[in-house]
Amino acid sequence: MGSWPSIPLHALQAANRAAAPTAAPPTGTLLIAGATGALGQELLHRLAGRHRFQRTRVLAREPMHDGLPGVETVQCPALPIAQWPPVAADVAVIAFDPPRLYHGRERALWHPEPADLPELARWLRASGVRTLAIVQPHDRGRLPEALKRGLASLDEQAVVACGFERVILLRSARKPADVRLANLGERLAAWMLSIMRFMVPANEQPVRAPKMAELVDLALRVAPPGVHVAAPEMVWQAAQGATEAAARAWLIPASAPEAPTAGSPAATWP
């Protein structure tokens, strides 16, 4: 009498194991304005390297070779931003981190100035952008308490008025600039005033670029429609380790149902 062929135990386990969820296919186009400095480069490598977008476009001042797969540069014409031809994109990130002079590649990239924000936002909206994330640095300890969680300037209000589906504004403290002082009196005064830096709360200290890029990436994935402003202390808290938990607590109110993850069938990100 014949016998059934033996089936290895691991084959049975594999057959009974639920299929692992697959990651969502890349969709849409990401545009980065200000892929310079430590922060801009971290944003570029993280957002482009995760392959969540079909293509990533980076604004540049000069023609340059695209070194990353799926990344292409868009040369900005020598015209006011309002006269730039539209560039098709769905999601845009603006970072105000100036290029590092010893990085030759960064000198070829275009970086915005704070005064460019309203005009740049209008151009992005005309290009089809529906989700806009802005990393807005500020002098630590200088932002008034009443404005840390809201719009701090008319420029930011003008951005919101453009009609984006989602605006994500992250405030991160920047390191104080090194100032060269000419004479002994100025150096002595600067040393005496330097004790003020110890009076800045720890939760308003500058956050490392990789952590900022991780927080931007999470915000783009889970933020619901609307305007979302991250205060400096929230950015600092998110950088201490529980980045995803802090981001979800900031973006998703406790009373609202949790947004689907990017890999779930119900995910309908703009």
PDB file of C-alpha atoms in Angstrom:
ATOM      1  CA  MET A   1       0.000   0.000   0.000  1.00  0.00           C
ATOM      2  CA  GLY A   2       1.451   3.270  -1.033  1.00  0.00           C
ATOM      3  CA  SER A   3       2.192   6.027   1.480  1.00  0.00           C
ATOM      4  CA  TRP A   4       1.913   9.820   1.143  1.00  0.00           C
ATOM      5  CA  PRO A   5       5.235  11.504   0.480  1.00  0.00           C
ATOM      6  CA  SER A   6       6.615  13.190   3.551  1.00  0.00           C
ATOM      7  CA  ILE A   7       6.205  16.955   3.631  1.00  0.00           C
ATOM      8  CA  PRO A   8       8.890  18.909   5.484  1.00  0.00           C
ATOM      9  CA  LEU A   9       7.724  20.760   8.536  1.00  0.00           C
ATOM     10  CA  HIS A  10       8.995  24.092   7.293  1.00  0.00           C
ATOM     11  CA  ALA A  11       6.936  23.692   4.081  1.00  0.00           C
ATOM     12  CA  LEU A  12       3.770  23.243   6.132  1.00  0.00           C
ATOM     13  CA  GLN A  13       4.623  26.266   8.213  1.00  0.00           C
ATOM     14  CA  ALA A  14       5.219  28.355   5.117  1.00  0.00           C
ATOM     15  CA  ALA A  15       1.887  27.280   3.631  1.00  0.00           C
ATOM     16  CA  ASN A  16       0.000  28.217   6.790  1.00  0.00           C
ATOM     17  CA  ARG A  17       1.796  31.494   7.298  1.00  0.00           C
ATOM     18  CA  ALA A  18      -0.146  34.594   6.225  1.00  0.00           C
ATOM     19  CA  ALA A  19       1.318  36.403   3.292  1.00  0.00           C
ATOM     20  CA  ALA A  20       3.384  39.397   4.330  1.00  0.00           C
ATOM     21  CA  PRO A  21       1.875  42.748   3.300  1.00  0.00           C
ATOM     22  CA  THR A  22       3.544  44.272   0.287  1.00  0.00           C
ATOM     23  CA  ALA A  23       4.666  47.864   0.196  1.00  0.00           C
ATOM     24  CA  ALA A  24       2.544  50.277  -1.796  1.00  0.00           C
ATOM     25  CA  PRO A  25       3.902  50.937  -5.295  1.00  0.00           C
ATOM     26  CA  PRO A  26       5.548  54.328  -5.817  1.00  0.00           C
ATOM     27  CA  THR A  27       3.162  57.035  -6.945  1.00  0.00           C
ATOM     28  CA  GLY A  28       3.348  60.706  -7.836  1.00  0.00           C
ATOM     29  CA  THR A  29       6.207  63.150  -8.226  1.00  0.00           C
ATOM     30  CA  LEU A  30       8.183  64.821  -5.454  1.00  0.00           C
ATOM     31  CA  LEU A  31       9.834  68.216  -5.968  1.00  0.00           C
ATOM     32  CA  ILE A  32      12.544  69.467  -3.589  1.00  0.00           C
ATOM     33  CA  ALA A  33      13.472  73.142  -3.430  1.00  0.00           C
ATOM     34  CA  GLY A  34      16.621  73.562  -1.368  1.00  0.00           C
ATOM     35  CA  ALA A  35      18.344  70.173  -1.520  1.00  0.00           C
ATOM     36  CA  THR A  36      21.457  71.818  -0.097  1.00  0.00           C
ATOM     37  CA  GLY A  37      23.232  71.789   3.226  1.00  0.00           C
ATOM     38  CA  ALA A  38      23.128  68.887   5.636  1.00  0.00           C
ATOM     39  CA  LEU A  39      19.337  69.002   5.909  1.00  0.00           C
ATOM     40  CA  GLY A  40      18.617  69.287   2.188  1.00  0.00           C
ATOM     41  CA  GLN A  41      20.885  66.377   1.357  1.00  0.00           C
ATOM     42  CA  GLU A  42      19.326  64.210   4.072  1.00  0.00           C
ATOM     43  CA  LEU A  43      15.859  65.016   2.750  1.00  0.00           C
ATOM     44  CA  LEU A  44      16.911  64.135  -0.783  1.00  0.00           C
ATOM     45  CA  HIS A  45      18.525  60.824   0.118  1.00  0.00           C
ATOM     46  CA  ARG A  46      15.762  59.714   2.485  1.00  0.00           C
ATOM     47  CA  LEU A  47      12.746  60.701   0.403  1.00  0.00           C
ATOM     48  CA  ALA A  48      14.233  59.587  -2.913  1.00  0.00           C
ATOM     49  CA  GLY A  49      15.846  56.478  -1.427  1.00  0.00           C
ATOM     50  CA  ARG A  50      12.576  55.133  -0.012  1.00  0.00           C
ATOM     51  CA  HIS A  51      11.125  54.894  -3.556  1.00  0.00           C
ATOM     52  CA  ARG A  52       7.689  56.040  -2.444  1.00  0.00           C
ATOM     53  CA  PHE A  53       7.530  58.421  -5.406  1.00  0.00           C
ATOM     54  CA  GLN A  54       7.761  57.523  -9.068  1.00  0.00           C
ATOM     55  CA  ARG A  55      10.232  60.331  -9.595  1.00  0.00           C
ATOM     56  CA  THR A  56      11.976  63.017  -7.583  1.00  0.00           C
ATOM     57  CA  ARG A  57      12.814  66.397  -9.075  1.00  0.00           C
ATOM     58  CA  VAL A  58      15.350  68.799  -7.610  1.00  0.00           C
ATOM     59  CA  LEU A  59      15.629  72.481  -8.487  1.00  0.00           C
ATOM     60  CA  ALA A  60      19.098  73.441  -9.759  1.00  0.00           C
ATOM     61  CA  ARG A  61      20.787  76.650 -10.880  1.00  0.00           C
ATOM     62  CA  GLU A  62      23.117  74.966 -13.368  1.00  0.00           C
ATOM     63  CA  PRO A  63      22.961  71.869 -15.576  1.00  0.00           C
ATOM     64  CA  MET A  64      24.199  68.834 -13.698  1.00  0.00           C
ATOM     65  CA  HIS A  65      24.321  65.057 -13.984  1.00  0.00           C
ATOM     66  CA  ASP A  66      21.738  63.168 -11.960  1.00  0.00           C
ATOM     67  CA  GLY A  67      23.568  60.656  -9.796  1.00  0.00           C
ATOM     68  CA  LEU A  68      20.684  59.046  -7.895  1.00  0.00           C
ATOM     69  CA  PRO A  69      18.281  56.633  -9.610  1.00  0.00           C
ATOM     70  CA  GLY A  70      14.839  58.141 -10.071  1.00  0.00           C
ATOM     71  CA  VAL A  71      16.130  61.671  -9.401  1.00  0.00           C
ATOM     72  CA  GLU A  72      16.224  64.362 -12.061  1.00  0.00           C
ATOM     73  CA  THR A  73      17.247  67.995 -11.836  1.00  0.00           C
ATOM     74  CA  VAL A  74      15.142  70.861 -13.118  1.00  0.00           C
ATOM     75  CA  GLN A  75      17.170  73.921 -14.070  1.00  0.00           C
ATOM     76  CA  CYS A  76      15.622  77.162 -12.847  1.00  0.00           C
ATOM     77  CA  PRO A  77      15.601  79.940 -15.479  1.00  0.00           C
ATOM     78  CA  ALA A  78      17.252  83.256 -14.677  1.00  0.00           C
ATOM     79  CA  LEU A  79      13.867  84.900 -14.216  1.00  0.00           C
ATOM     80  CA  PRO A  80      11.644  85.853 -11.278  1.00  0.00           C
ATOM     81  CA  ILE A  81       9.935  82.798  -9.798  1.00  0.00           C
ATOM     82  CA  ALA A  82       6.540  84.000 -11.027  1.00  0.00           C
ATOM     83  CA  GLN A  83       7.809  83.645 -14.610  1.00  0.00           C
ATOM     84  CA  TRP A  84       9.137  80.105 -14.254  1.00  0.00           C
ATOM     85  CA  PRO A  85       7.366  77.538 -16.419  1.00  0.00           C
ATOM     86  CA  PRO A  86       5.337  75.058 -14.327  1.00  0.00           C
ATOM     87  CA  VAL A  87       6.897  71.716 -13.401  1.00  0.00           C
ATOM     88  CA  ALA A  88       4.462  68.873 -12.797  1.00  0.00           C
ATOM     89  CA  ALA A  89       4.625  67.633  -9.189  1.00  0.00           C
ATOM     90  CA  ASP A  90       2.275  66.328  -6.510  1.00  0.00           C
ATOM     91  CA  VAL A  91       4.321  66.831  -3.330  1.00  0.00           C
ATOM     92  CA  ALA A  92       6.918  69.531  -2.633  1.00  0.00           C
ATOM     93  CA  VAL A  93       9.436  70.090   0.142  1.00  0.00           C
ATOM     94  CA  ILE A  94      11.089  73.461   0.805  1.00  0.00           C
ATOM     95  CA  ALA A  95      14.209  73.539   2.988  1.00  0.00           C
ATOM     96  CA  PHE A  96      16.079  76.704   3.915  1.00  0.00           C
ATOM     97  CA  ASP A  97      19.562  75.279   4.385  1.00  0.00           C
ATOM     98  CA  PRO A  98      22.266  77.157   2.438  1.00  0.00           C
ATOM     99  CA  PRO A  99      24.780  75.146   0.409  1.00  0.00           C
ATOM    100  CA  ARG A 100      28.054  74.167   2.012  1.00  0.00           C
ATOM    101  CA  LEU A 101      30.818  75.915   0.131  1.00  0.00           C
ATOM    102  CA  TYR A 102      33.110  72.894   0.163  1.00  0.00           C
ATOM    103  CA  HIS A 103      30.476  70.763  -1.606  1.00  0.00           C
ATOM    104  CA  GLY A 104      30.813  71.593  -5.285  1.00  0.00           C
ATOM    105  CA  ARG A 105      27.633  69.739  -6.217  1.00  0.00           C
ATOM    106  CA  GLU A 106      25.560  71.778  -3.804  1.00  0.00           C
ATOM    107  CA  ARG A 107      26.698  75.034  -5.374  1.00  0.00           C
ATOM    108  CA  ALA A 108      24.934  73.967  -8.585  1.00  0.00           C
ATOM    109  CA  LEU A 109      21.613  73.423  -6.797  1.00  0.00           C
ATOM    110  CA  TRP A 110      19.043  76.163  -6.306  1.00  0.00           C
ATOM    111  CA  HIS A 111      18.196  77.115  -2.748  1.00  0.00           C
ATOM    112  CA  PRO A 112      15.415  79.466  -1.641  1.00  0.00           C
ATOM    113  CA  GLU A 113      15.713  82.535   0.521  1.00  0.00           C
ATOM    114  CA  PRO A 114      13.053  83.194   3.170  1.00  0.00           C
ATOM    115  CA  ALA A 115      11.715  86.111   1.117  1.00  0.00           C
ATOM    116  CA  ASP A 116      11.030  83.698  -1.773  1.00  0.00           C
ATOM    117  CA  LEU A 117       8.491  81.667   0.198  1.00  0.00           C
ATOM    118  CA  PRO A 118       5.170  83.252  -0.941  1.00  0.00           C
ATOM    119  CA  GLU A 119       6.132  83.449  -4.613  1.00  0.00           C
ATOM    120  CA  LEU A 120       7.636  79.961  -4.561  1.00  0.00           C
ATOM    121  CA  ALA A 121       4.480  78.551  -2.954  1.00  0.00           C
ATOM    122  CA  ARG A 122       2.282  80.130  -5.621  1.00  0.00           C
ATOM    123  CA  TRP A 123       4.485  78.657  -8.355  1.00  0.00           C
ATOM    124  CA  LEU A 124       4.344  75.218  -6.738  1.00  0.00           C
ATOM    125  CA  ARG A 125       0.566  75.359  -6.489  1.00  0.00           C
ATOM    126  CA  ALA A 126       0.352  76.370 -10.157  1.00  0.00           C
ATOM    127  CA  SER A 127       2.548  73.338 -10.925  1.00  0.00           C
ATOM    128  CA  GLY A 128      -0.058  71.031  -9.409  1.00  0.00           C
ATOM    129  CA  VAL A 129       1.447  70.514  -5.943  1.00  0.00           C
ATOM    130  CA  ARG A 130      -1.197  69.510  -3.396  1.00  0.00           C
ATOM    131  CA  THR A 131       1.013  68.719  -0.397  1.00  0.00           C
ATOM    132  CA  LEU A 132       3.697  71.177   0.737  1.00  0.00           C
ATOM    133  CA  ALA A 133       6.185  70.614   3.562  1.00  0.00           C
ATOM    134  CA  ILE A 134       8.342  73.524   4.760  1.00  0.00           C
ATOM    135  CA  VAL A 135      11.279  73.262   7.143  1.00  0.00           C
ATOM    136  CA  GLN A 136      11.501  76.759   8.586  1.00  0.00           C
ATOM    137  CA  PRO A 137      14.553  77.414  10.790  1.00  0.00           C
ATOM    138  CA  HIS A 138      14.489  80.121  13.423  1.00  0.00           C
ATOM    139  CA  ASP A 139      16.864  81.565  15.984  1.00  0.00           C
ATOM    140  CA  ARG A 140      16.490  79.432  19.073  1.00  0.00           C
ATOM    141  CA  GLY A 141      14.782  81.120  21.938  1.00  0.00           C
ATOM    142  CA  ARG A 142      13.588  84.000  19.735  1.00  0.00           C
ATOM    143  CA  LEU A 143      10.183  82.779  18.504  1.00  0.00           C
ATOM    144  CA  PRO A 144       7.348  84.166  20.668  1.00  0.00           C
ATOM    145  CA  GLU A 145       5.468  81.515  22.612  1.00  0.00           C
ATOM    146  CA  ALA A 146       2.138  82.484  21.060  1.00  0.00           C
ATOM    147  CA  LEU A 147       3.448  81.853  17.538  1.00  0.00           C
ATOM    148  CA  LYS A 148       5.281  78.562  18.028  1.00  0.00           C
ATOM    149  CA  ARG A 149       2.251  76.465  17.129  1.00  0.00           C
ATOM    150  CA  GLY A 150       0.715  78.800  14.581  1.00  0.00           C
ATOM    151  CA  LEU A 151       1.546  80.876  11.540  1.00  0.00           C
ATOM    152  CA  ALA A 152       4.302  83.276  12.503  1.00  0.00           C
ATOM    153  CA  SER A 153       4.352  85.666   9.542  1.00  0.00           C
ATOM    154  CA  LEU A 154       2.336  87.087   6.682  1.00  0.00           C
ATOM    155  CA  ASP A 155       4.463  84.990   4.324  1.00  0.00           C
ATOM    156  CA  GLU A 156       3.300  81.785   6.007  1.00  0.00           C
ATOM    157  CA  GLN A 157      -0.305  82.989   5.858  1.00  0.00           C
ATOM    158  CA  ALA A 158       0.145  83.655   2.142  1.00  0.00           C
ATOM    159  CA  VAL A 159       1.354  80.080   1.677  1.00  0.00           C
ATOM    160  CA  VAL A 160      -1.742  78.662   3.358  1.00  0.00           C
ATOM    161  CA  ALA A 161      -3.957  80.924   1.228  1.00  0.00           C
ATOM    162  CA  CYS A 162      -2.605  79.285  -1.951  1.00  0.00           C
ATOM    163  CA  GLY A 163      -5.032  76.403  -1.529  1.00  0.00           C
ATOM    164  CA  PHE A 164      -2.835  73.378  -0.833  1.00  0.00           C
ATOM    165  CA  GLU A 165      -4.607  70.283   0.461  1.00  0.00           C
ATOM    166  CA  ARG A 166      -1.914  69.790   3.106  1.00  0.00           C
ATOM    167  CA  VAL A 167       0.624  72.267   4.474  1.00  0.00           C
ATOM    168  CA  ILE A 168       3.187  70.866   6.912  1.00  0.00           C
ATOM    169  CA  LEU A 169       5.343  73.473   8.625  1.00  0.00           C
ATOM    170  CA  LEU A 170       8.177  72.338  10.867  1.00  0.00           C
ATOM    171  CA  ARG A 171      10.043  74.859  12.990  1.00  0.00           C
ATOM    172  CA  SER A 172      13.561  73.822  13.890  1.00  0.00           C
ATOM    173  CA  ALA A 173      16.072  75.882  15.813  1.00  0.00           C
ATOM    174  CA  ARG A 174      19.327  76.623  14.024  1.00  0.00           C
ATOM    175  CA  LYS A 175      22.779  76.932  15.468  1.00  0.00           C
ATOM    176  CA  PRO A 176      23.922  80.497  16.141  1.00  0.00           C
ATOM    177  CA  ALA A 177      26.218  81.831  13.459  1.00  0.00           C
ATOM    178  CA  ASP A 178      29.894  82.275  14.241  1.00  0.00           C
ATOM    179  CA  VAL A 179      30.695  85.971  14.417  1.00  0.00           C
ATOM    180  CA  ARG A 180      34.241  87.269  14.036  1.00  0.00           C
ATOM    181  CA  LEU A 181      34.876  90.118  16.437  1.00  0.00           C
ATOM    182  CA  ALA A 182      37.612  92.604  15.740  1.00  0.00           C
ATOM    183  CA  ASN A 183      38.699  93.946  19.125  1.00  0.00           C
ATOM    184  CA  LEU A 184      39.091  92.752  22.683  1.00  0.00           C
ATOM    185  CA  GLY A 185      36.108  94.732  23.977  1.00  0.00           C
ATOM    186  CA  GLU A 186      33.701  93.113  21.537  1.00  0.00           C
ATOM    187  CA  ARG A 187      35.062  89.654  22.346  1.00  0.00           C
ATOM    188  CA  LEU A 188      34.688  90.298  26.078  1.00  0.00           C
ATOM    189  CA  ALA A 189      31.091  91.484  25.645  1.00  0.00           C
ATOM    190  CA  ALA A 190      30.275  88.469  23.487  1.00  0.00           C
ATOM    191  CA  TRP A 191      31.761  86.124  26.091  1.00  0.00           C
ATOM    192  CA  MET A 192      29.720  87.722  28.877  1.00  0.00           C
ATOM    193  CA  LEU A 193      26.529  87.430  26.814  1.00  0.00           C
ATOM    194  CA  SER A 194      27.281  83.860  25.793  1.00  0.00           C
ATOM    195  CA  ILE A 195      25.858  82.620  29.088  1.00  0.00           C
ATOM    196  CA  MET A 196      22.434  83.338  27.568  1.00  0.00           C
ATOM    197  CA  ARG A 197      22.718  80.196  25.474  1.00  0.00           C
ATOM    198  CA  PHE A 198      22.393  78.125  28.629  1.00  0.00           C
ATOM    199  CA  MET A 199      19.012  79.758  29.275  1.00  0.00           C
ATOM    200  CA  VAL A 200      17.491  78.321  26.082  1.00  0.00           C
ATOM    201  CA  PRO A 201      15.381  75.259  26.993  1.00  0.00           C
ATOM    202  CA  ALA A 202      16.803  71.941  25.876  1.00  0.00           C
ATOM    203  CA  ASN A 203      13.659  71.222  23.876  1.00  0.00           C
ATOM    204  CA  GLU A 204      14.402  74.203  21.616  1.00  0.00           C
ATOM    205  CA  GLN A 205      17.927  73.164  20.732  1.00  0.00           C
ATOM    206  CA  PRO A 206      18.819  72.384  17.092  1.00  0.00           C
ATOM    207  CA  VAL A 207      17.864  68.925  15.836  1.00  0.00           C
ATOM    208  CA  ARG A 208      20.209  66.787  13.730  1.00  0.00           C
ATOM    209  CA  ALA A 209      19.477  66.661  10.013  1.00  0.00           C
ATOM    210  CA  PRO A 210      18.775  62.885   9.824  1.00  0.00           C
ATOM    211  CA  LYS A 211      16.102  63.205  12.508  1.00  0.00           C
ATOM    212  CA  MET A 212      14.529  66.188  10.749  1.00  0.00           C
ATOM    213  CA  ALA A 213      14.422  64.248   7.475  1.00  0.00           C
ATOM    214  CA  GLU A 214      12.818  61.288   9.240  1.00  0.00           C
ATOM    215  CA  LEU A 215      10.150  63.532  10.748  1.00  0.00           C
ATOM    216  CA  VAL A 216       9.390  65.141   7.362  1.00  0.00           C
ATOM    217  CA  ASP A 217       9.099  61.687   5.791  1.00  0.00           C
ATOM    218  CA  LEU A 218       6.663  60.545   8.490  1.00  0.00           C
ATOM    219  CA  ALA A 219       4.604  63.723   8.225  1.00  0.00           C
ATOM    220  CA  LEU A 220       4.238  63.303   4.467  1.00  0.00           C
ATOM    221  CA  ARG A 221       2.951  59.768   5.027  1.00  0.00           C
ATOM    222  CA  VAL A 222       0.446  60.252   7.840  1.00  0.00           C
ATOM    223  CA  ALA A 223      -0.672  63.913   7.858  1.00  0.00           C
ATOM    224  CA  PRO A 224      -4.394  64.352   7.129  1.00  0.00           C
ATOM    225  CA  PRO A 225      -5.632  67.290   5.022  1.00  0.00           C
ATOM    226  CA  GLY A 226      -5.184  70.694   6.618  1.00  0.00           C
ATOM    227  CA  VAL A 227      -2.445  72.909   8.049  1.00  0.00           C
ATOM    228  CA  HIS A 228      -0.043  71.321  10.532  1.00  0.00           C
ATOM    229  CA  VAL A 229       2.557  73.391  12.410  1.00  0.00           C
ATOM    230  CA  ALA A 230       5.206  71.655  14.522  1.00  0.00           C
ATOM    231  CA  ALA A 231       6.543  73.769  17.362  1.00  0.00           C
ATOM    232  CA  PRO A 232      10.291  73.600  18.099  1.00  0.00           C
ATOM    233  CA  GLU A 233       9.742  71.583  21.275  1.00  0.00           C
ATOM    234  CA  MET A 234       7.657  69.033  19.380  1.00  0.00           C
ATOM    235  CA  VAL A 235      10.411  68.688  16.758  1.00  0.00           C
ATOM    236  CA  TRP A 236      12.964  68.208  19.533  1.00  0.00           C
ATOM    237  CA  GLN A 237      10.802  65.634  21.308  1.00  0.00           C
ATOM    238  CA  ALA A 238      10.321  63.659  18.090  1.00  0.00           C
ATOM    239  CA  ALA A 239      14.089  63.586  17.620  1.00  0.00           C
ATOM    240  CA  GLN A 240      14.688  61.914  20.979  1.00  0.00           C
ATOM    241  CA  GLY A 241      13.786  58.432  19.771  1.00  0.00           C
ATOM    242  CA  ALA A 242      10.036  57.883  19.472  1.00  0.00           C
ATOM    243  CA  THR A 243       9.801  59.814  16.218  1.00  0.00           C
ATOM    244  CA  GLU A 244       6.781  58.003  14.788  1.00  0.00           C
ATOM    245  CA  ALA A 245       4.787  58.130  18.012  1.00  0.00           C
ATOM    246  CA  ALA A 246       5.486  61.850  18.433  1.00  0.00           C
ATOM    247  CA  ALA A 247       4.586  62.555  14.805  1.00  0.00           C
ATOM    248  CA  ARG A 248       1.284  60.700  15.047  1.00  0.00           C
ATOM    249  CA  ALA A 249       0.399  62.441  18.318  1.00  0.00           C
ATOM    250  CA  TRP A 250       1.067  65.780  16.624  1.00  0.00           C
ATOM    251  CA  LEU A 251      -0.705  65.092  13.340  1.00  0.00           C
ATOM    252  CA  ILE A 252      -3.588  62.818  14.318  1.00  0.00           C
ATOM    253  CA  PRO A 253      -5.912  64.029  17.102  1.00  0.00           C
ATOM    254  CA  ALA A 254      -6.773  61.430  19.724  1.00  0.00           C
ATOM    255  CA  SER A 255     -10.477  61.618  18.818  1.00  0.00           C
ATOM    256  CA  ALA A 256      -9.864  61.040  15.107  1.00  0.00           C
ATOM    257  CA  PRO A 257      -9.488  57.579  13.569  1.00  0.00           C
ATOM    258  CA  GLU A 258      -5.892  56.691  12.830  1.00  0.00           C
ATOM    259  CA  ALA A 259      -4.855  57.258   9.238  1.00  0.00           C
ATOM    260  CA  PRO A 260      -3.975  54.122   7.249  1.00  0.00           C
ATOM    261  CA  THR A 261      -0.346  53.298   6.726  1.00  0.00           C
ATOM    262  CA  ALA A 262       1.207  53.736   3.318  1.00  0.00           C
ATOM    263  CA  GLY A 263       1.142  49.991   2.632  1.00  0.00           C
ATOM    264  CA  SER A 264      -2.465  49.296   3.586  1.00  0.00           C
ATOM    265  CA  PRO A 265      -5.242  48.851   0.990  1.00  0.00           C
ATOM    266  CA  ALA A 266      -7.204  51.764   2.455  1.00  0.00           C
ATOM    267  CA  ALA A 267      -4.377  54.243   2.115  1.00  0.00           C
ATOM    268  CA  THR A 268      -5.479  57.149  -0.071  1.00  0.00           C
ATOM    269  CA  TRP A 269      -2.745  59.730   0.281  1.00  0.00           C
ATOM    270  CA  PRO A 270      -2.987  62.765  -1.934  1.00  0.00           C
TER     271      PRO A 270
END
